[in-house]
Short mmCIF file of C-alpha atoms in Angstrom, two decimals:
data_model
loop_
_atom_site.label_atom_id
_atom_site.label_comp_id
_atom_site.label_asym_id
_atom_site.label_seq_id
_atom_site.Cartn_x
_atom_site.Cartn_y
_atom_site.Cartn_z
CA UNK L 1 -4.25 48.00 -14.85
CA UNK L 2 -6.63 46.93 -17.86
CA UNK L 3 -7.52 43.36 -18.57
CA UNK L 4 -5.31 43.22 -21.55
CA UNK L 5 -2.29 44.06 -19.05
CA UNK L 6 -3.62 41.27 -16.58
CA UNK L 7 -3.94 39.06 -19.44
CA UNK L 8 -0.19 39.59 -21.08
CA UNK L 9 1.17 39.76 -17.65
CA UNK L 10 -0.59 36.25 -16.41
CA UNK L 11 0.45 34.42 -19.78
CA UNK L 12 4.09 35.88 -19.68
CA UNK L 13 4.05 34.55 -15.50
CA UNK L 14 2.81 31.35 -17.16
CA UNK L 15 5.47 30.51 -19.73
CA UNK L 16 8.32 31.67 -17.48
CA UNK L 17 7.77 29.33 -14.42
CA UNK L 18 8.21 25.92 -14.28
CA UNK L 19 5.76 23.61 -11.93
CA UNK L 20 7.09 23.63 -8.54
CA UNK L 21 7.16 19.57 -8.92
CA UNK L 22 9.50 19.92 -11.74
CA UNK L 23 11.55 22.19 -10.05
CA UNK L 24 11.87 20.08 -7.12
CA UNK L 25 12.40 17.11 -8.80
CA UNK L 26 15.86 15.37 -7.48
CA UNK L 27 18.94 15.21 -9.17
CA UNK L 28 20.62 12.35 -7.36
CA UNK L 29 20.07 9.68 -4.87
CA UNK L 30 20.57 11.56 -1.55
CA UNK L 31 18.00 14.60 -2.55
CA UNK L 32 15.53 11.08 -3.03
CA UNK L 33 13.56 11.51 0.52
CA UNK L 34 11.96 8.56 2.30
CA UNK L 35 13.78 5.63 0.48
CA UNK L 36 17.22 5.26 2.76
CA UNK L 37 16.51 1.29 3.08
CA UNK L 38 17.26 0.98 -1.10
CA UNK L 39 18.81 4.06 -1.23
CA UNK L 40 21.51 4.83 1.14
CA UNK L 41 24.77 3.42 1.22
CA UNK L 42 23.83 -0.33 2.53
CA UNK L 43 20.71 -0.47 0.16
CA UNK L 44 20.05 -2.98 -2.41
CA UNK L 45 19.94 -0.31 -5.30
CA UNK L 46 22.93 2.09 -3.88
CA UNK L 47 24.94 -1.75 -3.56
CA UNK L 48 23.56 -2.24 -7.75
CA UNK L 49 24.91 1.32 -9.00
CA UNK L 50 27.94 0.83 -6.74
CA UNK L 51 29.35 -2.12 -8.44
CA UNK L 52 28.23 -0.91 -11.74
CA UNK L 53 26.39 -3.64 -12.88
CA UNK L 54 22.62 -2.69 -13.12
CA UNK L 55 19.71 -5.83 -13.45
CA UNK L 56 16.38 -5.22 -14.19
CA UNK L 57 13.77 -4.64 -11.45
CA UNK L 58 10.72 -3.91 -9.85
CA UNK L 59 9.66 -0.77 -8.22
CA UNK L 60 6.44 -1.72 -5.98
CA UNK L 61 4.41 1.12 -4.21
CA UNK L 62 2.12 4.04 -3.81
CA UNK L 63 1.41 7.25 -5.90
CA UNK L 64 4.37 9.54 -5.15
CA UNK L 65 7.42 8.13 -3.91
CA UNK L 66 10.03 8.66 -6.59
CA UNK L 67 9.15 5.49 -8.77
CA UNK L 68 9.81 7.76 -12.19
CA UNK L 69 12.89 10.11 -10.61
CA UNK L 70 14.32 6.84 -9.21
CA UNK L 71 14.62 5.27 -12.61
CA UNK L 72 16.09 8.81 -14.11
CA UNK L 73 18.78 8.87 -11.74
CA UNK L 74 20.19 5.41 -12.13
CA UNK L 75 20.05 5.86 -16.25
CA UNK L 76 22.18 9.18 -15.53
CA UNK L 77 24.60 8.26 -12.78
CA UNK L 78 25.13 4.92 -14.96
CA UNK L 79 25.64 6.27 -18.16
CA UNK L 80 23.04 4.53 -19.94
CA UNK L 81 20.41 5.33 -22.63
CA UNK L 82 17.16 6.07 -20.90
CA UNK L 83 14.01 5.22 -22.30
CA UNK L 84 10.52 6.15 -20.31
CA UNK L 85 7.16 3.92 -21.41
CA UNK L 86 3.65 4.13 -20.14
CA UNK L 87 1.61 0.94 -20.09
CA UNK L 88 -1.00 3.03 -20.23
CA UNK L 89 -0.61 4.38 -23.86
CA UNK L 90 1.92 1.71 -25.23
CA UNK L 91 1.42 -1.29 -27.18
CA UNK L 92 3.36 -4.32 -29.14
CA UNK L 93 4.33 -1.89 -31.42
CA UNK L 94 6.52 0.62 -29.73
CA UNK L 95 8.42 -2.06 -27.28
CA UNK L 96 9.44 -3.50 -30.79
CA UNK L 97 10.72 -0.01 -31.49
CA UNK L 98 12.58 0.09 -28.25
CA UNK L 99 13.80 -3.41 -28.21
CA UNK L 100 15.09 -2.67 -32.24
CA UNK L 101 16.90 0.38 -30.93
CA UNK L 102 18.21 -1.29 -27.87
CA UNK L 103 20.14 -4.08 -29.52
CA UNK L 104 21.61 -1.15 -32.09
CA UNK L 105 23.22 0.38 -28.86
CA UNK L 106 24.42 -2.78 -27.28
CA UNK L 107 26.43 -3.22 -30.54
CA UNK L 108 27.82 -0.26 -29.91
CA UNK L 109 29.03 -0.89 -26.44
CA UNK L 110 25.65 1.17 -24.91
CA UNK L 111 23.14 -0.09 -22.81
CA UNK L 112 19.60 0.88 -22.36
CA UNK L 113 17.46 1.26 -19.15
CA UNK L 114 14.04 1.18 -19.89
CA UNK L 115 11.03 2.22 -17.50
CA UNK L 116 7.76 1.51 -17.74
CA UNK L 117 5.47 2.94 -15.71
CA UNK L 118 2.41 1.15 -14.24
CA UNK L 119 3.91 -2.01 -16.08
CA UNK L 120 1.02 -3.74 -14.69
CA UNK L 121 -1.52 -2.37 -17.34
CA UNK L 122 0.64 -4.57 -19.64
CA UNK L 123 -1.60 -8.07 -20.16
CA UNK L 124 0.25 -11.64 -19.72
CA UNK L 125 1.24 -12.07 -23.43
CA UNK L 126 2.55 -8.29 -23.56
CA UNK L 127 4.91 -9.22 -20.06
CA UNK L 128 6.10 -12.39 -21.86
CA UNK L 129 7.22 -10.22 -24.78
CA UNK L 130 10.07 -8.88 -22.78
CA UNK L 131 11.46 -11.80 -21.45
CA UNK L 132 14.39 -12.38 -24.14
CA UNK L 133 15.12 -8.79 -23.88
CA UNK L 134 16.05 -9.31 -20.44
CA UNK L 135 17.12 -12.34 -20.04
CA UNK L 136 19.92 -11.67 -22.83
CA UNK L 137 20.44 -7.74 -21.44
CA UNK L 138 19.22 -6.03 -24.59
CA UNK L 139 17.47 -3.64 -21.53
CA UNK L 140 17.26 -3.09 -18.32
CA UNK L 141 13.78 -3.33 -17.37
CA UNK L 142 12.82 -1.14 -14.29
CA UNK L 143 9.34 -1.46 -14.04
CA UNK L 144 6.74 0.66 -11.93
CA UNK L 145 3.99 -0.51 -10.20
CA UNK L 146 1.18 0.51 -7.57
CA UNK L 147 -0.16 -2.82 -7.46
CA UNK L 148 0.82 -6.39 -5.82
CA UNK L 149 3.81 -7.71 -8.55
CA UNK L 150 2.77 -11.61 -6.85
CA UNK L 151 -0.78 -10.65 -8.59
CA UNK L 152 -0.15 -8.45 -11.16
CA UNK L 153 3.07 -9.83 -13.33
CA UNK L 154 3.98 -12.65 -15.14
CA UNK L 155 5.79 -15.41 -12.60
CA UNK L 156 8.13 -15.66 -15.51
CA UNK L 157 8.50 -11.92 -15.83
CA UNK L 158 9.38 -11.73 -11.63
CA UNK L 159 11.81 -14.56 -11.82
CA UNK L 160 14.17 -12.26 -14.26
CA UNK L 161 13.84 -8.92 -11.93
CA UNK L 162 13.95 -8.45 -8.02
CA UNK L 163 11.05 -6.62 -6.33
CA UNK L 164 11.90 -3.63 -4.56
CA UNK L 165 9.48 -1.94 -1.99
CA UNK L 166 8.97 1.38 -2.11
CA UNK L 167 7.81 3.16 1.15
CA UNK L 168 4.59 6.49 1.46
CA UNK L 169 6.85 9.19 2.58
CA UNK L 170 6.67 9.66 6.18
CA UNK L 171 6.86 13.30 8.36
CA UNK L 172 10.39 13.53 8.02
CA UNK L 173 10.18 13.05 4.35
CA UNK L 174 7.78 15.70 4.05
CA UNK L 175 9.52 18.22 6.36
CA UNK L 176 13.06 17.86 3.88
CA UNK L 177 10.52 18.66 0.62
CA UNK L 178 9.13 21.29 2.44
CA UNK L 179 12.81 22.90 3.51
CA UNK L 180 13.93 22.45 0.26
CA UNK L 181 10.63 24.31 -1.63
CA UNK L 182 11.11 26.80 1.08
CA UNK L 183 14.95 27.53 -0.13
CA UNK L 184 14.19 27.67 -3.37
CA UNK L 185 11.34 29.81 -3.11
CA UNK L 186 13.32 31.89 -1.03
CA UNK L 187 10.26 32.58 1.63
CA UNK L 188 8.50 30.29 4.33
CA UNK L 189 5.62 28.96 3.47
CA UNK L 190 2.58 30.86 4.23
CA UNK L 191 0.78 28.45 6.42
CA UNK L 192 0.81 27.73 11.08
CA UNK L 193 2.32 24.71 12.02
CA UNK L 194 -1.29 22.94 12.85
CA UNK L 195 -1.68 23.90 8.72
CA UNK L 196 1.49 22.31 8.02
CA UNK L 197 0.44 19.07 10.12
CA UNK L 198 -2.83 19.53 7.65
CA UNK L 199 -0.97 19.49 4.90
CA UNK L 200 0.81 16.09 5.47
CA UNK L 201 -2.24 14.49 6.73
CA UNK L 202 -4.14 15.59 3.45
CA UNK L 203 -0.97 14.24 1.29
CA UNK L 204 -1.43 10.52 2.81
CA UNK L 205 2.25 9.73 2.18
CA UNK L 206 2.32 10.99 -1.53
CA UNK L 207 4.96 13.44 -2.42
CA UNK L 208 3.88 14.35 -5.83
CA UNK L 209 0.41 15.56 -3.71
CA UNK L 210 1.72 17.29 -1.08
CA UNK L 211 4.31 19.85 -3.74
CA UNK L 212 0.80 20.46 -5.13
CA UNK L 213 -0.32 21.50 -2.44
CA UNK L 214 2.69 23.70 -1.48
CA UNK L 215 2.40 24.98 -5.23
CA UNK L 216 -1.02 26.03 -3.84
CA UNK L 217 -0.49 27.81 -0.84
CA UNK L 218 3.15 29.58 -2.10
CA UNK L 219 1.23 30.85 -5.25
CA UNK L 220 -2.30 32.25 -3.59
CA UNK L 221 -2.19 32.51 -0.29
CA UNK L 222 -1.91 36.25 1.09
CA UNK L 223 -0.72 35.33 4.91
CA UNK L 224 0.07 32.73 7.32
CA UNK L 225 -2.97 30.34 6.93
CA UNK L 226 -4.07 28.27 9.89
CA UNK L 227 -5.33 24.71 9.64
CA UNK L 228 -8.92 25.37 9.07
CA UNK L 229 -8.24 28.07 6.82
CA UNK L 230 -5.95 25.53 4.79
CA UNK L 231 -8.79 22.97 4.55
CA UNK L 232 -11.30 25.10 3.32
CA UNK L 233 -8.13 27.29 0.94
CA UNK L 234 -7.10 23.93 -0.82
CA UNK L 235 -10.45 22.19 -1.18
CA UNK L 236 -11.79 25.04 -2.88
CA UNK L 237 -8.90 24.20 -5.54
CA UNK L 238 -8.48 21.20 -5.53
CA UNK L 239 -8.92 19.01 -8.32
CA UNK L 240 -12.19 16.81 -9.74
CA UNK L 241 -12.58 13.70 -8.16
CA UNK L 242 -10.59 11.59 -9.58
CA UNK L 243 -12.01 7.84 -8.70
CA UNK L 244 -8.87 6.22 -10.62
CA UNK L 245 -5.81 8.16 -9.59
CA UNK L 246 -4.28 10.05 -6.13
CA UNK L 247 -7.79 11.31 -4.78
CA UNK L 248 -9.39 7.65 -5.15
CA UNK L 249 -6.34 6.43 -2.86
CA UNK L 250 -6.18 9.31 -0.35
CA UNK L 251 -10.03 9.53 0.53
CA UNK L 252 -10.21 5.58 1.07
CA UNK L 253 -6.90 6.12 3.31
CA UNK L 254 -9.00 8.87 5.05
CA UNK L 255 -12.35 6.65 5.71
CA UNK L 256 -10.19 4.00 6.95
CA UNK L 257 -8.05 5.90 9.03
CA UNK L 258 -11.17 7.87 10.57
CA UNK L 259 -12.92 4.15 11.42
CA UNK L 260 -9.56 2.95 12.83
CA UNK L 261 -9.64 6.07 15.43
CA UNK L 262 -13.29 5.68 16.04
CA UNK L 263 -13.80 9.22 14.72
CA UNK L 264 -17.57 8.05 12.75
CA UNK L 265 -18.36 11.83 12.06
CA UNK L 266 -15.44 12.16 10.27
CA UNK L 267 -15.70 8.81 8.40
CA UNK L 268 -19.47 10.10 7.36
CA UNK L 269 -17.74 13.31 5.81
CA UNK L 270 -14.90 11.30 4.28
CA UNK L 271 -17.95 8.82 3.16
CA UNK L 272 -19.87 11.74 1.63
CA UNK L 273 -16.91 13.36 -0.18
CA UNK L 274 -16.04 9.65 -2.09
CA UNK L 275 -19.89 8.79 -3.10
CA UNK L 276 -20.50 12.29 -4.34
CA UNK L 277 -17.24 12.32 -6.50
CA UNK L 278 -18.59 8.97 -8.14
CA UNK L 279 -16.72 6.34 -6.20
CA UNK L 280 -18.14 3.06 -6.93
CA UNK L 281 -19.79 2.29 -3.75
CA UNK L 282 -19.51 -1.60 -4.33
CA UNK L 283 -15.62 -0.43 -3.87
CA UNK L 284 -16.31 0.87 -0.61
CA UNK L 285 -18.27 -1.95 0.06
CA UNK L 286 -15.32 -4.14 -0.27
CA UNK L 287 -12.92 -2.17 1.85
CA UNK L 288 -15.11 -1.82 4.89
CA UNK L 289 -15.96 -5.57 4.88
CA UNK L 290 -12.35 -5.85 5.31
CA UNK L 291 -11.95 -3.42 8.10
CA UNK L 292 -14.69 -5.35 9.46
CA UNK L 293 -11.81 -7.95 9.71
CA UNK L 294 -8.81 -6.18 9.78
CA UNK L 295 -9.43 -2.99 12.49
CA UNK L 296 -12.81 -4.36 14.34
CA UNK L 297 -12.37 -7.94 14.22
CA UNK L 298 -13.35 -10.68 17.18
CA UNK L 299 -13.73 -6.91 19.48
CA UNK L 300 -17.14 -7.14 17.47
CA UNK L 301 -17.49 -10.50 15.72
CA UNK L 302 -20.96 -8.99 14.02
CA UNK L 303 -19.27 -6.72 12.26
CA UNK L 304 -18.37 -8.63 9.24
CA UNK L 305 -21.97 -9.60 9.08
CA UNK L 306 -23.06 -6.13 9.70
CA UNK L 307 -20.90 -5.08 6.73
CA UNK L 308 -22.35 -8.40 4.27
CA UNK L 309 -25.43 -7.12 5.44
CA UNK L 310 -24.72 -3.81 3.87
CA UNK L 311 -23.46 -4.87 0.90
CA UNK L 312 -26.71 -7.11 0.16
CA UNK L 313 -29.07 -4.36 0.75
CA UNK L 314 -26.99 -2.04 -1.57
CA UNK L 315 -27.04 -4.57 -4.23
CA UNK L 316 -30.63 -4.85 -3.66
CA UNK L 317 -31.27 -1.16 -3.69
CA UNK L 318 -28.50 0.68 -5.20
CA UNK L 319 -28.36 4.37 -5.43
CA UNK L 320 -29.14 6.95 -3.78
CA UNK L 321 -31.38 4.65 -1.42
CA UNK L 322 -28.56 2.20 -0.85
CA UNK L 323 -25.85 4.71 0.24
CA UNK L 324 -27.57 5.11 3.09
CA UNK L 325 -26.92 1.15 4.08
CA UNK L 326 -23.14 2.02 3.79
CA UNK L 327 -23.43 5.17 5.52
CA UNK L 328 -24.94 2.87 8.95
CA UNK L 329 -22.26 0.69 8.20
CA UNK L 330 -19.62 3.22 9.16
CA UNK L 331 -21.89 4.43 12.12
CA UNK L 332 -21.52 1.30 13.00
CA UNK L 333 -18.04 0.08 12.31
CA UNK L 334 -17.07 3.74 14.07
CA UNK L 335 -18.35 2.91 16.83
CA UNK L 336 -17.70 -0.61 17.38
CA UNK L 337 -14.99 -1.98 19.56
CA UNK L 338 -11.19 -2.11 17.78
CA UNK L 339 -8.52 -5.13 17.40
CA UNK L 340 -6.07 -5.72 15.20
CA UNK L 341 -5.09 -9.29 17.30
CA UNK L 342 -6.41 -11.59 14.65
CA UNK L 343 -4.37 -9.51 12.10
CA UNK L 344 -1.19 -9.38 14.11
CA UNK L 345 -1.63 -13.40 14.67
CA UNK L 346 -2.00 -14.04 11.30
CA UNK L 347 1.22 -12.38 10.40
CA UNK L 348 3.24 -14.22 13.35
CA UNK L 349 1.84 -17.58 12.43
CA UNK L 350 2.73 -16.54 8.86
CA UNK L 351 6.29 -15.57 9.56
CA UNK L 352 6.42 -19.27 12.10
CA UNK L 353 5.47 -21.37 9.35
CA UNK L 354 7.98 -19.63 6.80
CA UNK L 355 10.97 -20.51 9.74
CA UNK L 356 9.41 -23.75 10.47
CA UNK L 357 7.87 -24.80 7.53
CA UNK L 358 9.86 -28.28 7.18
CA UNK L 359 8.39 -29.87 10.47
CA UNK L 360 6.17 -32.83 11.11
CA UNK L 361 3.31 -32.69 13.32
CA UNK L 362 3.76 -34.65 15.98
CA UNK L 363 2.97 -38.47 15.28
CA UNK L 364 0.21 -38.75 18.07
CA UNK L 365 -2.51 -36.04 16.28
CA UNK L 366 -1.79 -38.42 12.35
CA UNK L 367 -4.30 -40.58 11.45
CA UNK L 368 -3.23 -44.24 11.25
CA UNK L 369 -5.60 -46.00 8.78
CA UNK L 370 -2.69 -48.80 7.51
CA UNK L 371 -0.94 -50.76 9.96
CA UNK L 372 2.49 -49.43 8.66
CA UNK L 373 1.57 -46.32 10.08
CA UNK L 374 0.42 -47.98 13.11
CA UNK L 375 4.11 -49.55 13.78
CA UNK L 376 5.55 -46.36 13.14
CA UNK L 377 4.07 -44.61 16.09
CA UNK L 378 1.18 -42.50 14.10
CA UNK L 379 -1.86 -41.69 16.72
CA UNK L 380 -0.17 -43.45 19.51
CA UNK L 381 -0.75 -42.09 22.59
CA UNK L 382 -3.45 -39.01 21.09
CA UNK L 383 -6.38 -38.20 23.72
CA UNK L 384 -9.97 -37.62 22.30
CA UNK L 385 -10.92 -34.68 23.95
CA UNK L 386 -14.61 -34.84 24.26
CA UNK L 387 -13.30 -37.74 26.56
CA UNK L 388 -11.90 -35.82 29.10
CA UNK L 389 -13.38 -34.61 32.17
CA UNK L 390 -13.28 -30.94 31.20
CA UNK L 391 -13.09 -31.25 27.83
CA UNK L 392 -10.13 -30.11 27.44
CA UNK L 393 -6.72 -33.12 27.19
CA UNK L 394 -3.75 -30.10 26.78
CA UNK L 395 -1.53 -32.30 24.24
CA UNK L 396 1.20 -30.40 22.65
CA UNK L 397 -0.28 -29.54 19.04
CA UNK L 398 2.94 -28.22 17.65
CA UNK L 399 5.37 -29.77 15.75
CA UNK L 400 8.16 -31.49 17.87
CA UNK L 401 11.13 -29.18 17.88
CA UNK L 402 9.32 -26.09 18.04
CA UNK L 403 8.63 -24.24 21.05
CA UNK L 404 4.80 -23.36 22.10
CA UNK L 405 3.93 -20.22 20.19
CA UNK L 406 1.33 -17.49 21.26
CA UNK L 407 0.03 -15.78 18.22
CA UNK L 408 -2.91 -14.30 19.12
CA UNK L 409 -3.17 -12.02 22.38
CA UNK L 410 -6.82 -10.78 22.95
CA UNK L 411 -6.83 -7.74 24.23
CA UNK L 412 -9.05 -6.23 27.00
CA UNK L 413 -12.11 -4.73 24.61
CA UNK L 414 -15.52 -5.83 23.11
CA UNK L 415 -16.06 -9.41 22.68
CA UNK L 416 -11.99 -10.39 22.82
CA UNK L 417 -12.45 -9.91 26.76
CA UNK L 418 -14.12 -13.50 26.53
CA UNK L 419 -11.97 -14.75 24.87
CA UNK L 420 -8.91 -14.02 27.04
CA UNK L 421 -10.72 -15.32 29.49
CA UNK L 422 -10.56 -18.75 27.82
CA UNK L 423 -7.50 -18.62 26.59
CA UNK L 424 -6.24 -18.29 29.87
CA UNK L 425 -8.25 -20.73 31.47
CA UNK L 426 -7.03 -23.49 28.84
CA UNK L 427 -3.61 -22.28 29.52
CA UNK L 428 -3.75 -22.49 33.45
CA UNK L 429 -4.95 -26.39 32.58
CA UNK L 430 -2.59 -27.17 30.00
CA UNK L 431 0.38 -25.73 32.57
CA UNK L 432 -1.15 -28.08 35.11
CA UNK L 433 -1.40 -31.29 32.95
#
């Protein structure tokens, strides 16, 4: 075959197919995969479409889930005018245009769902700008978002429009993409089931990803590929670096992950591959600190120093000769002792003070500095501790009407084994007084 063949054959292949993504993309709520708690029949935006009466909200999560098809769906199974905005590339000028057309339909008896995509990018006076428009249902407002809403939108803005949670698609999610790009392909896909495992693990929970991938391997690979044979297949073709986007989010999801399984060689590699695509390091930086915290914790209570430690001398330094500060902070967060009990007590006394967040403490640990508050019983009957024979007086610290709570639970590693040892000797004398 000549090269002019090749070339008439590849470029008719090219504008006959359609990206596999595209192809994929669902039609209606149940081909939607890992969203059943808003989705299926007893969630919040199934209930919304149900009843027919559509109010603006939020879409909160990461990279892939359906944020974009999502928003299509509802437009089409509700019979409204659908109009798709980037943040990104949008200004003052065309949400006039939208908002202008808008109220021209509503006259007409038609409304209009609007998305905006990564509706965070929008700044504070941009957000205000759609508050009559949806407070007076000119639009819907469905907004999408892979940041916090609490930090990134307008109070006034979240007030109007509920926040809905979008999840990263899970195994099951994955394996009804894959069944369904299998059917339509007509052919399994060319890969073991150790490369298939691969596969998810290199998505990280983002669907958009992991059809790439599939495009990938359906497209180019000649047989059954196992799972090293994947990973050195798809990195090969994979795209540039992309410090901004999916391959920022998936290779800081892969460092972390490899430090929360105490797997350091693979945190190194993971390390490598983000510093030599151009991550800023100072990002890095900032996410180990808080696995220092999160993941390694009071198992290791020099690890958060270990990690400002790092960060100095990279600031000090900076690169190349500072990378290698961050690279012995991995060593050594990899190989440090792991707890998430501070993290998991956080969250439960979190979650106590939301159910109890009405109560008084208890009258004998208040201050009394007027004689009112004397008569009324404040610091009557409180024990000084440093008074006590061990130190230690076991008064009841909660509020009365709340039970004793145990938040944090040491567990049996690192430094948290002294701890527990503590805790239970405080709780052996509190029991007894």
């Amino acid at each position: 075959m000549s090269f002019d063949e090749i070339h008439n054959n590849t470029k008719e292949s090219t504008l006959s197919s359609r990206p596999l993504a595209d192809e994929l993309r669902p039609t209606t709520l149940d081909q939607v995969v890992g969203q059943n708690h808003l989705l299926g029949e007893s969630g919040a935006i199934f209930r919304m479409l149900k009843t027919g009466k559509l109010s603006s909200f939020i879409l909160w999560g990461p990279p892939g889930v359906g944020k974009t098809t999502i928003a299509r769906i509802l437009a089409s199974m509700a019979d409204v005018h659908f109009v798709q905005m980037s943040a990104v590339f949008s200004g003052v000028a065309d949400l006039r245009k939208v908002f202008e057309q808008a109220a021209f339909l509503l006259k007409t008896g038609r409304q209009t769902l609007l998305f905006v995509d990564e509706i965070h990018r929008f700044n504070r006076s941009q957000q205000d700008g759609f508050l009559p428009y949806v407070e007076n249902g000119t639009v819907i407002l469905v907004g999408a978002t892979t940041e916090n809403p609490s930090f990134e939108l307008n109070g006034a803005l979240l007030s109007r429009c509920q926040v809905f949670v979008l999840n990263r698609l899970c195994k099951d999610a994955f394996a009804a993409i894959l069944a369904r790009a299998e059917a339509l392909k007509g052919r399994p896909l060319p890969a073991t089931d150790d490369a298939k495992e691969a596969l998810i693990a290199m998505a990280d929970g983002d669907g958009r990803y992991y059809i790439n991938l599939l495009e990938i391997l359906f497209d180019n690979a000649d047989h059954d590929l196992n799972g090293q044979e994947l990973v050195d297949f798809v990195h090969k073709r994979l795209p540039i670096y992309d410090k901004d986007r999916d391959e920022h989010y998936n290779l800081i999801s892969a460092l972390h992950k490899s430090l929360r399984g105490s797997d350091t060689d693979a945190a190194l590699y993971w390390l490598a591959r983000m510093l030599g695509g151009g991550e800023d390091p100072k990002y890095i930086l900032r996410r180990l600190t808080r696995f220092s915290i999160e993941d390694v914790s009071l198992a290791d209570p020099q690890a958060v120093h270990q990690a400002l430690a790092a960060w100095e001398v990279y600031e000090r330094l900076g690169s190349p000769e500072g990378d290698l500060a961050i690279a012995q902070l991995v060593i050594y967060l990899g190989t440090a002792p792991k707890t998430n009990s501070a993290y998991i007590a956080w969250g439960a006394a979190c979650r106590a003070a939301r159910q109890y967040g009405t109560l008084m403490p208890p009258k004998h640990i208040l201050n009394a500095p007027t004689k009112l508050m004397k008569e009324l019983g404040y610091s009557e009957g409180y024990q000084y501790d440093h008074d006590t024979a061990l130190g230690f007086s076991g008064q009841n610290y909660f509020p009365d009407g709340m039970k004793r709570q145990e938040f944090y639970k040491p567990i049996e590693r690192g430094f948290e084994r002294e701890i527990k040892k503590r805790l239970e000797y405080w709780a052996a004398l509190r029991k007894k007084s």
